[in-house]
Short mmCIF file of C-alpha atoms and ligand atoms in Angstrom, two decimals:
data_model
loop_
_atom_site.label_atom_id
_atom_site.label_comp_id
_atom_site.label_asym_id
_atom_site.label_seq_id
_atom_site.Cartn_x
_atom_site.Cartn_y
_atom_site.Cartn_z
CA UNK A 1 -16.48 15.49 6.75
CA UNK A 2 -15.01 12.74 5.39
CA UNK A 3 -11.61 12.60 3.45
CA UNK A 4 -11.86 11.47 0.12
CA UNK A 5 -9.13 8.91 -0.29
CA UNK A 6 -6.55 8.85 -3.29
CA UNK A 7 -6.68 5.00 -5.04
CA UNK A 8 -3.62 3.08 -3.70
CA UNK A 9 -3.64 0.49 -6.29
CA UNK A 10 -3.10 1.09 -9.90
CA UNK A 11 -5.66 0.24 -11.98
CA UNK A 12 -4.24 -0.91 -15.09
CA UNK A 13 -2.32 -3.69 -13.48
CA UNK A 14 -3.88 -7.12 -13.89
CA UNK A 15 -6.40 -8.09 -10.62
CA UNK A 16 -4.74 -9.96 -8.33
CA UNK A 17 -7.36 -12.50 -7.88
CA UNK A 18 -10.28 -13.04 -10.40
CA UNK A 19 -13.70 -14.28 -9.79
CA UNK A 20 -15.99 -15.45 -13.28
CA UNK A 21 -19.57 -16.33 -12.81
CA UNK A 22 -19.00 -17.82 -9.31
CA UNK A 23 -21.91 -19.59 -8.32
CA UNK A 24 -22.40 -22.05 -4.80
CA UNK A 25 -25.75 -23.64 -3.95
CA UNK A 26 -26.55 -25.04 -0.66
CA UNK A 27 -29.35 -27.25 -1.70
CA UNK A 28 -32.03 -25.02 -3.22
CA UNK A 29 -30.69 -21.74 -1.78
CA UNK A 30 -28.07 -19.69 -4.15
CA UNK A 31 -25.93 -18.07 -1.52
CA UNK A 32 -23.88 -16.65 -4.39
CA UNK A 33 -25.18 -16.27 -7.85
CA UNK A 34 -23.14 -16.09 -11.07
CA UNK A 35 -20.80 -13.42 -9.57
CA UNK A 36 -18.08 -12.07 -11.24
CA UNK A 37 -15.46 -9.76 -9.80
CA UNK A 38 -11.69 -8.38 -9.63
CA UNK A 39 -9.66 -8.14 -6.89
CA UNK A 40 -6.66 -5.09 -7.87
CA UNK A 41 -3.91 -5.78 -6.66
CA UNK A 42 -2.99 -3.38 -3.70
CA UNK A 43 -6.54 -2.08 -3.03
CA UNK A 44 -8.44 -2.35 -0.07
CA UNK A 45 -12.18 -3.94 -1.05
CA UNK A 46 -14.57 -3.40 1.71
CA UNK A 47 -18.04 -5.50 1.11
CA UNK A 48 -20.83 -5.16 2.66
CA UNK A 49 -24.49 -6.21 2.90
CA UNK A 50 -27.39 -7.37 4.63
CA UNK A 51 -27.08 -10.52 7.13
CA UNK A 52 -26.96 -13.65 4.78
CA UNK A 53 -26.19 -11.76 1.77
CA UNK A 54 -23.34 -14.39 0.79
CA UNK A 55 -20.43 -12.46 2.17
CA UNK A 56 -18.80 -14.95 3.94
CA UNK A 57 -19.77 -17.66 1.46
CA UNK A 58 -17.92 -15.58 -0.76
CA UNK A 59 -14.79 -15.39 1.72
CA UNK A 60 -15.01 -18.86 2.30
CA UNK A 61 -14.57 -19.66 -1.88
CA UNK A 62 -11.55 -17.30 -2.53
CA UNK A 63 -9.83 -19.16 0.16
CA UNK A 64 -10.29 -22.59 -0.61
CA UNK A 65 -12.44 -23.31 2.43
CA UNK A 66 -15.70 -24.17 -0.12
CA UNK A 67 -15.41 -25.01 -3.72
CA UNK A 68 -17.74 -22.95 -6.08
CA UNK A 69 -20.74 -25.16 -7.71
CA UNK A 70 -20.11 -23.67 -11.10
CA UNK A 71 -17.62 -20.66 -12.00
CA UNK A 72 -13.81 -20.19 -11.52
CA UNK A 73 -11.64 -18.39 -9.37
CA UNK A 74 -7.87 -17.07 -10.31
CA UNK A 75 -5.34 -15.97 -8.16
CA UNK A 76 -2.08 -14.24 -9.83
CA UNK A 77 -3.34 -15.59 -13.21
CA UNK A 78 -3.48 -19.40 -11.32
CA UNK A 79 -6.58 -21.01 -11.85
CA UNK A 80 -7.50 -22.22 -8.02
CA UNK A 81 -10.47 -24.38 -8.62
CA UNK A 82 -10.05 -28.04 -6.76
CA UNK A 83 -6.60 -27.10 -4.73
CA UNK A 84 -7.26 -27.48 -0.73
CA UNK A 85 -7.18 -24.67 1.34
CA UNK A 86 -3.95 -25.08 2.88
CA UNK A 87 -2.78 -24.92 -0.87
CA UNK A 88 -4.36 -20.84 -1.13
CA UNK A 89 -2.50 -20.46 2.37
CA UNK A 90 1.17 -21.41 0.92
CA UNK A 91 0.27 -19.63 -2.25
CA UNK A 92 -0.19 -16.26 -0.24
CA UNK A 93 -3.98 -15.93 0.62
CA UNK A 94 -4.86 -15.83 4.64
CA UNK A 95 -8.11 -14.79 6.07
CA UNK A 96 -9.93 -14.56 9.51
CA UNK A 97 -12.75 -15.89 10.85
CA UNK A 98 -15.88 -13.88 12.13
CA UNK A 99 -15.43 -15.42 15.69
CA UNK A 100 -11.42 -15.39 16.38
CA UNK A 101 -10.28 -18.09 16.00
CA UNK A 102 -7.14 -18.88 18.41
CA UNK A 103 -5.60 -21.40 20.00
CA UNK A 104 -6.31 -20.90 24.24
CA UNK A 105 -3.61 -23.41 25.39
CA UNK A 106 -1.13 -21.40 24.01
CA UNK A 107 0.92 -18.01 24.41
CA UNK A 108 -0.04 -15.34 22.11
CA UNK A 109 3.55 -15.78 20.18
CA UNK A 110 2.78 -19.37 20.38
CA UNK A 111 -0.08 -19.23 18.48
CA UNK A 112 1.58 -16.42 16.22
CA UNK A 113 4.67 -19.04 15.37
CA UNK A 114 1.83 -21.63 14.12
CA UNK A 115 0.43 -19.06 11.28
CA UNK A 116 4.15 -19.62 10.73
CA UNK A 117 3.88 -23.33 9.24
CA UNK A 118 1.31 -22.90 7.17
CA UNK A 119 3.44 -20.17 4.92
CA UNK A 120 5.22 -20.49 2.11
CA UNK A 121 6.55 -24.22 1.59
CA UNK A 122 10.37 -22.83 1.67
CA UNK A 123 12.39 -23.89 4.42
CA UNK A 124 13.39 -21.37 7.20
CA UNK A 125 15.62 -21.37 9.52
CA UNK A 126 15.12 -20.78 12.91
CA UNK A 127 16.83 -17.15 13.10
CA UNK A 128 14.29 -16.52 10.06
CA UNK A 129 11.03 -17.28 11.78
CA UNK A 130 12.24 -15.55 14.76
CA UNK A 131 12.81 -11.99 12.68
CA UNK A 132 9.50 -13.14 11.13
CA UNK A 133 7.97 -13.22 14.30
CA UNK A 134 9.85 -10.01 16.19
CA UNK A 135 8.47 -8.19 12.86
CA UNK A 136 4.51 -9.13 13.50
CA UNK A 137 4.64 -8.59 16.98
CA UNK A 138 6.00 -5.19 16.82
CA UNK A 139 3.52 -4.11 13.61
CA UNK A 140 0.17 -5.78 15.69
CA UNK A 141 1.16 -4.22 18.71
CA UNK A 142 1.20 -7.61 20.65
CA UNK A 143 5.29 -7.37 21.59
CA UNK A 144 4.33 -6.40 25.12
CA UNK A 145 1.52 -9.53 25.56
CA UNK A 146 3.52 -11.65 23.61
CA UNK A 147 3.93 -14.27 26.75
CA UNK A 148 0.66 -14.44 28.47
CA UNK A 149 -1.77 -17.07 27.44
CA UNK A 150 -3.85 -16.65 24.99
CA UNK A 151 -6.87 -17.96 27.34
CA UNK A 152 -6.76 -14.39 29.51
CA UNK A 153 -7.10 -11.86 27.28
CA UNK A 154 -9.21 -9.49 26.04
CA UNK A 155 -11.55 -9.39 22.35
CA UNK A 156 -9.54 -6.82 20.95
CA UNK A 157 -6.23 -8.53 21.70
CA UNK A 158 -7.75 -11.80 20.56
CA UNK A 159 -8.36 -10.68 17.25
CA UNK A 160 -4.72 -9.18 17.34
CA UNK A 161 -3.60 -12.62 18.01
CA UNK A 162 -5.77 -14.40 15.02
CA UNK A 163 -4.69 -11.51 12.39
CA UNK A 164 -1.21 -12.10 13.30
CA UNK A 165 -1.51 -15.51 13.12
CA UNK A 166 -2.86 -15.21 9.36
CA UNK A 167 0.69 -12.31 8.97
CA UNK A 168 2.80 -14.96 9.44
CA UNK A 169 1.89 -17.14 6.54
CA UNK A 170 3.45 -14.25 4.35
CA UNK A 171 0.26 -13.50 2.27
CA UNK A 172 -0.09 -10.99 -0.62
CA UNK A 173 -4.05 -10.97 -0.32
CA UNK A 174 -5.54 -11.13 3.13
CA UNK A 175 -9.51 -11.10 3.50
CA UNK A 176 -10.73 -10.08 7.38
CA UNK A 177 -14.30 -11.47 8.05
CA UNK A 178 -15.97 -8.75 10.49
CA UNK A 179 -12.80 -7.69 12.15
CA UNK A 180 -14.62 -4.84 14.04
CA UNK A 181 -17.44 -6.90 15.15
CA UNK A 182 -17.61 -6.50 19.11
CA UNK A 183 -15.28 -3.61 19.13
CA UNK A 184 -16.28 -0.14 20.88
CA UNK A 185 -15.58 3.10 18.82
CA UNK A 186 -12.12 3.51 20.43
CA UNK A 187 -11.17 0.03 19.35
CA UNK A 188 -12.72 0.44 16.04
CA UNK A 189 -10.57 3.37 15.32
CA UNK A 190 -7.26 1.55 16.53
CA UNK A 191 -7.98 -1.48 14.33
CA UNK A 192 -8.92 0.88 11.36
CA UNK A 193 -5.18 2.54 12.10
CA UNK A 194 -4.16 -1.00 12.18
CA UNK A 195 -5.09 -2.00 8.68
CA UNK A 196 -3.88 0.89 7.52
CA UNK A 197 -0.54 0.31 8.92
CA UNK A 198 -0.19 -3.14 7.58
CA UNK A 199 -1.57 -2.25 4.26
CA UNK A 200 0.78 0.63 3.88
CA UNK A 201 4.10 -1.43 5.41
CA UNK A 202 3.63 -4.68 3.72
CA UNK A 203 1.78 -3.83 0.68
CA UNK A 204 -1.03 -5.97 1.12
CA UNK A 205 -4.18 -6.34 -0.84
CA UNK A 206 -7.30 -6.21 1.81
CA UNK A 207 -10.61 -7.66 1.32
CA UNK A 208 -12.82 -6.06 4.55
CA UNK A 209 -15.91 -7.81 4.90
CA UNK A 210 -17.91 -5.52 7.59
CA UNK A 211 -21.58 -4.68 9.03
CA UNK A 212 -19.49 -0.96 10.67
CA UNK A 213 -20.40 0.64 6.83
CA UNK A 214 -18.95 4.19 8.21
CA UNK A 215 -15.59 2.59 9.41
CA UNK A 216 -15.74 0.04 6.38
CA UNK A 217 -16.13 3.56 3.54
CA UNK A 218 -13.08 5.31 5.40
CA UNK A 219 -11.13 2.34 5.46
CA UNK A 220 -11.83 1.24 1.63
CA UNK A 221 -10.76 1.98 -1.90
CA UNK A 222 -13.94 0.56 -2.82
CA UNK A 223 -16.99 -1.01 -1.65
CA UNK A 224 -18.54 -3.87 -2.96
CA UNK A 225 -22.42 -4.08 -1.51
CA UNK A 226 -23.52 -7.90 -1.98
CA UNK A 227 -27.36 -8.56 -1.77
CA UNK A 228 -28.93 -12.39 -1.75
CA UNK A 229 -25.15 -13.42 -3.50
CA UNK A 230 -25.56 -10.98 -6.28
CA UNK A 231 -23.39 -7.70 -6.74
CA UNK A 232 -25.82 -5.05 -6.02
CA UNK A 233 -23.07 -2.30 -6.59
CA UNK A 234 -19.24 -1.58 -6.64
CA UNK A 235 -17.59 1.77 -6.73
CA UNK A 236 -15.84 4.46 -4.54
CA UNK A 237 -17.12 4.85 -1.08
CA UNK A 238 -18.29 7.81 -1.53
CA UNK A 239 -20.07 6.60 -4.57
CA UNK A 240 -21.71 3.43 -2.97
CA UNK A 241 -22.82 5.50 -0.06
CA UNK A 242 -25.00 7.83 -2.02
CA UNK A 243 -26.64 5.24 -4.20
CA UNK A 244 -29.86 4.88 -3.64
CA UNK A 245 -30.34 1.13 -3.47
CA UNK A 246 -27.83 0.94 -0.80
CA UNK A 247 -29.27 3.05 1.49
CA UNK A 248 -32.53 1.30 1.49
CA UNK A 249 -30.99 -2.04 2.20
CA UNK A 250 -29.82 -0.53 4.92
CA UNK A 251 -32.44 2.01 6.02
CA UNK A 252 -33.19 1.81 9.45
CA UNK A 253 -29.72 -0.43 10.49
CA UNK A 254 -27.81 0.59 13.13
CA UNK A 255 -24.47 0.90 11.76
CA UNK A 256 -24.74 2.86 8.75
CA UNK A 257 -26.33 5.75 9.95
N1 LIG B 1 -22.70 -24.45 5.08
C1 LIG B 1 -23.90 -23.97 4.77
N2 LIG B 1 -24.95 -24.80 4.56
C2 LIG B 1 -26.18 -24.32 4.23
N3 LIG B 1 -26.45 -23.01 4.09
C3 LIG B 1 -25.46 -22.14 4.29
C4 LIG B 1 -24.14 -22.57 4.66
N4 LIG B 1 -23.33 -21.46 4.79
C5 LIG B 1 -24.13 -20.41 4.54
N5 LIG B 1 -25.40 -20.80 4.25
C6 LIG B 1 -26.51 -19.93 3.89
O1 LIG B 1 -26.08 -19.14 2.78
C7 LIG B 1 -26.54 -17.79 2.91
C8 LIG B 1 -25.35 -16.87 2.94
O2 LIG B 1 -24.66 -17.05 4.17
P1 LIG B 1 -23.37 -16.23 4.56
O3 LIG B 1 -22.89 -16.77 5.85
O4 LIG B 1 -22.43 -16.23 3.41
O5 LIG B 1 -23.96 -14.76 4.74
P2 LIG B 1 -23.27 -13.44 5.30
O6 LIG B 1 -23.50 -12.37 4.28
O7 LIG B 1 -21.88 -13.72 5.70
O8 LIG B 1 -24.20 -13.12 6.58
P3 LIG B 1 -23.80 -12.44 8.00
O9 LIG B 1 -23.80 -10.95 7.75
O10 LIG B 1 -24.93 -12.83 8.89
O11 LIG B 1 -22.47 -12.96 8.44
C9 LIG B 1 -27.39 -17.74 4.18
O12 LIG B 1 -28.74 -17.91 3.81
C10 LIG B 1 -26.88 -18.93 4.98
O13 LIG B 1 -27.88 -19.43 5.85
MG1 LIG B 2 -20.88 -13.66 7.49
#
């Protein structure tokens, strides 16, 4: 049976990223649609949802990577509408990709040390980015790999590398697009341990999007199920997976049985 978890964040503590009436329109198709949501600070927000649901869409707005068509989006009370992405990087937002996203020429600390640059716009010094570095190695388990090149190793390892990469920019918020995607139930569990680890050690806020719904609800704090860009439902895991509307979105795929 599954654990219920306790709520790590506290709830009356302002969001830590705000999202009012956030609309985006690729031509005539709303891929999100007037959706408005709040991010607590210290939580980890699994979402969830059938393919083209607007779940990366959604990713790709609270990080800068697309502007909303209509709607705003506030992170730590900042209203984030027109800044470039690299902007939401320096400001403490990271994310990864859905296909890892790494660099193959280089060593795995290589590519680590370039996550790095893109941090906050204060000036380290090179005994700094080196603790910096010794610190996310250790925590992602990559010290051993830490010289081979990035171009021989394996899936799991490679999304090691890109969630590492994201560490180093010292975020506060951190959203993971499919991290388990491709991963066997033994690798699923040690990422799961993973998150946990980093969420517990740094303090990080975790937004989880994820098609592994069992792995996602044991993971989360809560679960957010998005359905053609509209919030179908958000509550508890334990809530969400009872609820009738969720379970015939998903009746009869593979992963949430
Ligand atoms: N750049 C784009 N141009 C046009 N249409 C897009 C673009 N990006 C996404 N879409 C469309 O918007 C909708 C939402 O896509 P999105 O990638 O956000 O879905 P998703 O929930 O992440 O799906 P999946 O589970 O397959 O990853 C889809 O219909 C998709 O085809
Ligand atoms: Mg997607």
């Amino acid at each position: 049976m599954q654990a219920v978890r306790v709520a790590a964040y506290n709830a009356a503590a302002p969001p830590i990223m705000s999202l009012d009436m956030v609309s985006k329109q690729f031509g005539a198709l709303k891929a999100l649609d007037r959706l408005s949501l709040e991010i607590m600070s210290g939580e980890i927000l699994g979402i969830a949802g059938p393919n083209g649901a607007g779940k990366s869409t959604l990713l790709n707005v609270c990080t800068g990577v697309l502007a909303p068509s209509s709607g705003t989006v506030n992170f730590e009370g900042r209203r984030m509408a027109g800044l470039p992405a690299h902007r939401y990087c320096s400001l403490g937002i990271a994310r990864t990709f859905q296909i890892p996203q790494i660099f193959s020429s280089m060593s795995v600390e290589e590519n680590i040390a370039t996550g790095a640059m893109f941090g906050p716009v204060e000036r380290l010094v090179p005994a700094q980015v080196k603790a910096r570095l010794e610190g996310i190695l250790d925590l992602t388990g990559l010290s051993r790999q830490r010289r081979q090149s990035a171009s021989q190793v394996d899936l799991l390892t490679r999304k090691r590398i890109m969630l590492a990469a994201s560490l180093a920019t010292e975020p506060r918020l951190v959203f993971l697009d499919e991290p388990l995607s491709g991963l066997n139930a033994e690798e699923v569990e040690i990422f799961v341990g993973l998150f946990r680890r980093l969420h517990n050690t740094l303090g990080l806020t975790l937004v989880v999007v994820e098609h592994k719904v069992r792995a996602l609800a044991d993971l989360s704090d809560r679960i957010l199920i998005l359905n053609a860009g509209a919030l179908l439902c958000l509550d508890r895991p334990e809530v969400v997976m009872r609820d009738a509307r969720v379970i015939d979105i998903y009746l009869g795929a593979r992963n949430f049985a």
